[in-house]
Short mmCIF file of C-alpha atoms in Angstrom, two decimals:
data_model
loop_
_atom_site.label_atom_id
_atom_site.label_comp_id
_atom_site.label_asym_id
_atom_site.label_seq_id
_atom_site.Cartn_x
_atom_site.Cartn_y
_atom_site.Cartn_z
CA UNK N 2 9.25 50.34 -61.85
CA UNK N 3 8.14 48.99 -58.53
CA UNK N 4 8.43 45.50 -57.37
CA UNK N 5 5.59 44.70 -55.04
CA UNK N 6 6.27 42.18 -52.49
CA UNK N 7 3.38 40.76 -50.53
CA UNK N 8 3.92 39.42 -47.04
CA UNK N 9 2.09 36.62 -45.88
CA UNK N 10 1.80 35.42 -42.28
CA UNK N 11 1.82 31.63 -41.96
CA UNK N 12 -0.36 30.50 -39.35
CA UNK N 13 0.13 26.99 -40.26
CA UNK N 14 3.68 26.78 -38.74
CA UNK N 15 2.34 28.53 -35.43
CA UNK N 16 -0.52 25.99 -35.15
CA UNK N 17 1.90 23.05 -35.86
CA UNK N 18 4.36 24.43 -33.16
CA UNK N 19 1.59 24.68 -30.63
CA UNK N 20 0.26 21.13 -31.46
CA UNK N 21 3.77 19.73 -30.96
CA UNK N 22 4.21 21.60 -27.56
CA UNK N 23 0.66 20.39 -26.49
CA UNK N 24 1.69 16.76 -27.43
CA UNK N 25 4.97 16.91 -25.54
CA UNK N 26 3.27 18.42 -22.43
CA UNK N 27 0.57 15.70 -22.59
CA UNK N 28 3.21 12.98 -22.82
CA UNK N 29 5.16 14.37 -19.96
CA UNK N 30 2.02 14.62 -17.81
CA UNK N 31 1.17 10.90 -18.75
CA UNK N 32 4.68 9.84 -17.73
CA UNK N 33 4.48 11.82 -14.44
CA UNK N 34 1.05 10.41 -13.57
CA UNK N 35 2.16 6.73 -14.29
CA UNK N 36 5.31 7.43 -12.16
CA UNK N 37 3.36 8.70 -9.21
CA UNK N 38 0.87 5.88 -9.36
CA UNK N 39 3.34 3.03 -9.77
CA UNK N 40 5.84 2.91 -6.92
CA UNK N 41 8.06 -0.31 -6.57
CA UNK N 42 6.02 -3.33 -5.41
CA UNK N 43 6.02 -4.24 -1.63
CA UNK N 44 7.56 -7.57 -0.80
CA UNK N 45 5.36 -10.58 -0.59
CA UNK N 46 6.12 -14.17 0.19
CA UNK N 47 4.49 -17.60 0.01
CA UNK N 48 4.91 -18.21 3.81
CA UNK N 49 1.85 -19.00 5.86
CA UNK N 50 1.34 -18.10 9.51
CA UNK N 51 -0.51 -20.54 12.01
CA UNK N 52 -1.83 -19.50 15.45
CA UNK N 53 -4.02 -21.01 18.13
CA UNK N 54 -5.75 -19.10 20.92
CA UNK N 55 -8.61 -19.61 23.35
CA UNK N 56 -11.79 -17.77 22.93
CA UNK N 57 -11.95 -14.14 24.12
CA UNK N 58 -8.04 -14.02 24.14
CA UNK N 59 -6.54 -11.86 21.24
CA UNK N 60 -3.73 -13.19 19.19
CA UNK N 61 -1.46 -11.08 17.12
CA UNK N 62 -0.26 -12.41 13.65
CA UNK N 63 2.76 -10.57 11.94
CA UNK N 64 1.82 -10.08 8.32
CA UNK N 65 4.24 -7.71 6.92
CA UNK N 66 7.77 -6.36 8.07
CA UNK N 67 8.71 -2.79 6.74
CA UNK N 68 11.19 -2.63 3.89
CA UNK N 69 14.72 -1.65 5.12
CA UNK N 70 15.08 1.22 2.60
CA UNK N 71 11.66 2.83 2.55
CA UNK N 72 9.50 4.91 4.79
CA UNK N 73 5.85 4.67 4.04
CA UNK N 74 3.10 7.13 5.10
CA UNK N 75 0.12 4.67 5.60
CA UNK N 76 -3.32 5.57 4.39
CA UNK N 77 -4.73 2.29 5.61
CA UNK N 78 -4.56 -1.58 5.79
CA UNK N 79 -7.13 -3.80 4.25
CA UNK N 80 -7.66 -7.17 5.92
CA UNK N 81 -9.79 -9.91 4.49
CA UNK N 82 -10.71 -13.06 6.35
CA UNK N 83 -12.87 -16.15 5.98
CA UNK N 84 -14.24 -17.55 9.15
CA UNK N 85 -16.98 -20.03 10.31
CA UNK N 86 -18.32 -17.51 12.85
CA UNK N 87 -17.99 -13.84 13.67
CA UNK N 88 -14.55 -12.58 14.62
CA UNK N 89 -12.96 -9.27 15.36
CA UNK N 90 -10.03 -8.11 13.22
CA UNK N 91 -7.94 -5.23 13.66
CA UNK N 92 -4.76 -4.14 11.65
CA UNK N 93 -2.20 -2.72 13.80
CA UNK N 94 1.28 -1.03 13.32
CA UNK N 95 4.01 -2.57 15.60
CA UNK N 96 6.43 0.30 16.01
CA UNK N 97 10.00 -0.69 16.71
CA UNK N 98 9.48 -4.40 16.37
CA UNK N 99 8.39 -7.44 14.51
CA UNK N 100 6.61 -10.64 15.43
CA UNK N 101 5.33 -13.78 13.91
CA UNK N 102 2.56 -14.99 16.39
CA UNK N 103 2.10 -13.86 19.75
CA UNK N 104 -0.53 -13.15 22.52
CA UNK N 105 1.65 -10.52 24.18
CA UNK N 106 2.77 -7.94 21.44
CA UNK N 107 4.35 -5.75 24.27
CA UNK N 108 7.16 -8.09 24.28
CA UNK N 109 8.03 -7.36 20.67
CA UNK N 110 6.68 -3.99 19.87
CA UNK N 111 7.64 -0.61 21.47
CA UNK N 112 4.10 0.63 20.65
CA UNK N 113 1.04 -0.90 18.86
CA UNK N 114 -1.16 1.65 17.18
CA UNK N 115 -3.78 1.76 14.48
CA UNK N 116 -1.95 2.21 11.15
CA UNK N 117 -3.98 4.83 9.35
CA UNK N 118 -1.95 8.17 9.27
CA UNK N 119 1.08 6.58 10.61
CA UNK N 120 4.49 6.03 9.17
CA UNK N 121 5.87 2.47 8.49
CA UNK N 122 9.63 2.88 9.10
CA UNK N 123 12.32 0.42 8.78
CA UNK N 124 12.18 -2.00 11.90
CA UNK N 125 8.35 -1.69 12.07
CA UNK N 126 5.82 -4.29 11.09
CA UNK N 127 2.10 -4.75 10.46
CA UNK N 128 0.15 -7.31 12.43
CA UNK N 129 -3.59 -8.34 12.58
CA UNK N 130 -5.17 -8.84 15.98
CA UNK N 131 -7.73 -11.70 15.87
CA UNK N 132 -10.51 -12.14 18.63
CA UNK N 133 -13.39 -14.43 18.65
CA UNK N 134 -16.00 -14.96 21.30
CA UNK N 135 -16.62 -18.65 20.31
CA UNK N 136 -14.56 -21.49 18.67
CA UNK N 137 -13.60 -20.59 15.19
CA UNK N 138 -11.22 -21.17 12.27
CA UNK N 139 -10.17 -17.95 10.73
CA UNK N 140 -8.20 -17.68 7.37
CA UNK N 141 -6.49 -14.25 6.89
CA UNK N 142 -5.74 -13.37 3.32
CA UNK N 143 -2.68 -11.44 2.32
CA UNK N 144 -3.06 -7.80 3.45
CA UNK N 145 -3.26 -4.71 1.12
CA UNK N 146 -1.50 -1.60 2.25
CA UNK N 147 -2.55 1.92 1.00
CA UNK N 148 0.44 4.18 1.22
CA UNK N 149 2.51 7.20 -0.05
CA UNK N 150 6.12 6.99 -0.74
CA UNK N 151 7.18 10.56 -1.45
CA UNK N 152 5.00 11.78 -4.41
CA UNK N 153 4.10 8.14 -5.27
CA UNK N 154 1.06 6.48 -3.89
CA UNK N 155 -0.60 2.97 -4.32
CA UNK N 156 -2.47 0.15 -2.65
CA UNK N 157 -0.61 -3.11 -2.97
CA UNK N 158 -0.56 -6.59 -1.65
CA UNK N 159 2.17 -7.25 0.86
CA UNK N 160 3.52 -9.77 3.31
CA UNK N 161 2.83 -13.40 3.89
CA UNK N 162 0.44 -15.21 1.61
CA UNK N 163 -2.10 -16.15 4.42
CA UNK N 164 -2.61 -16.94 8.08
CA UNK N 165 -4.78 -19.66 9.76
CA UNK N 166 -5.87 -18.91 13.30
CA UNK N 167 -7.75 -21.64 15.26
CA UNK N 168 -9.74 -20.31 18.24
CA UNK N 169 -10.33 -22.99 20.73
CA UNK N 170 -13.17 -23.33 23.28
CA UNK N 171 -12.38 -23.30 26.86
#
């Protein structure tokens, strides 16, 4: 008498196991992607800056002081302004200093450079240079900073709410 036992290979368990692993891997990738694109928010305030300058004389308005606990690799700074005439705007990185409003940034900054590709270190700040060839009223909105913080990256609003620059005729 022979008892014949048939062996069956269950592909259902193997497929279920692969589906569970694939689902776990997808969930892990989703969490990692969210983490990389959601660093802690940069500081903002409801403060406003006011400045007055004559035509053709640049004025520098401090818009954001670097956080004391983070070093950010800057991808760029976006500045939006509303003015009643053409004005020149330039975001700048004030290395080793901070200012509110001045026409002489050298008294407050060790170095003043374009921010793209630079590092924003504790003790640094971001300023906007405003120049107009004729009398104007310029309203600077809150700046937006594109940056990387380790493996995390974002573009976020930062700094003071707005600045109003009055450019006076001579």
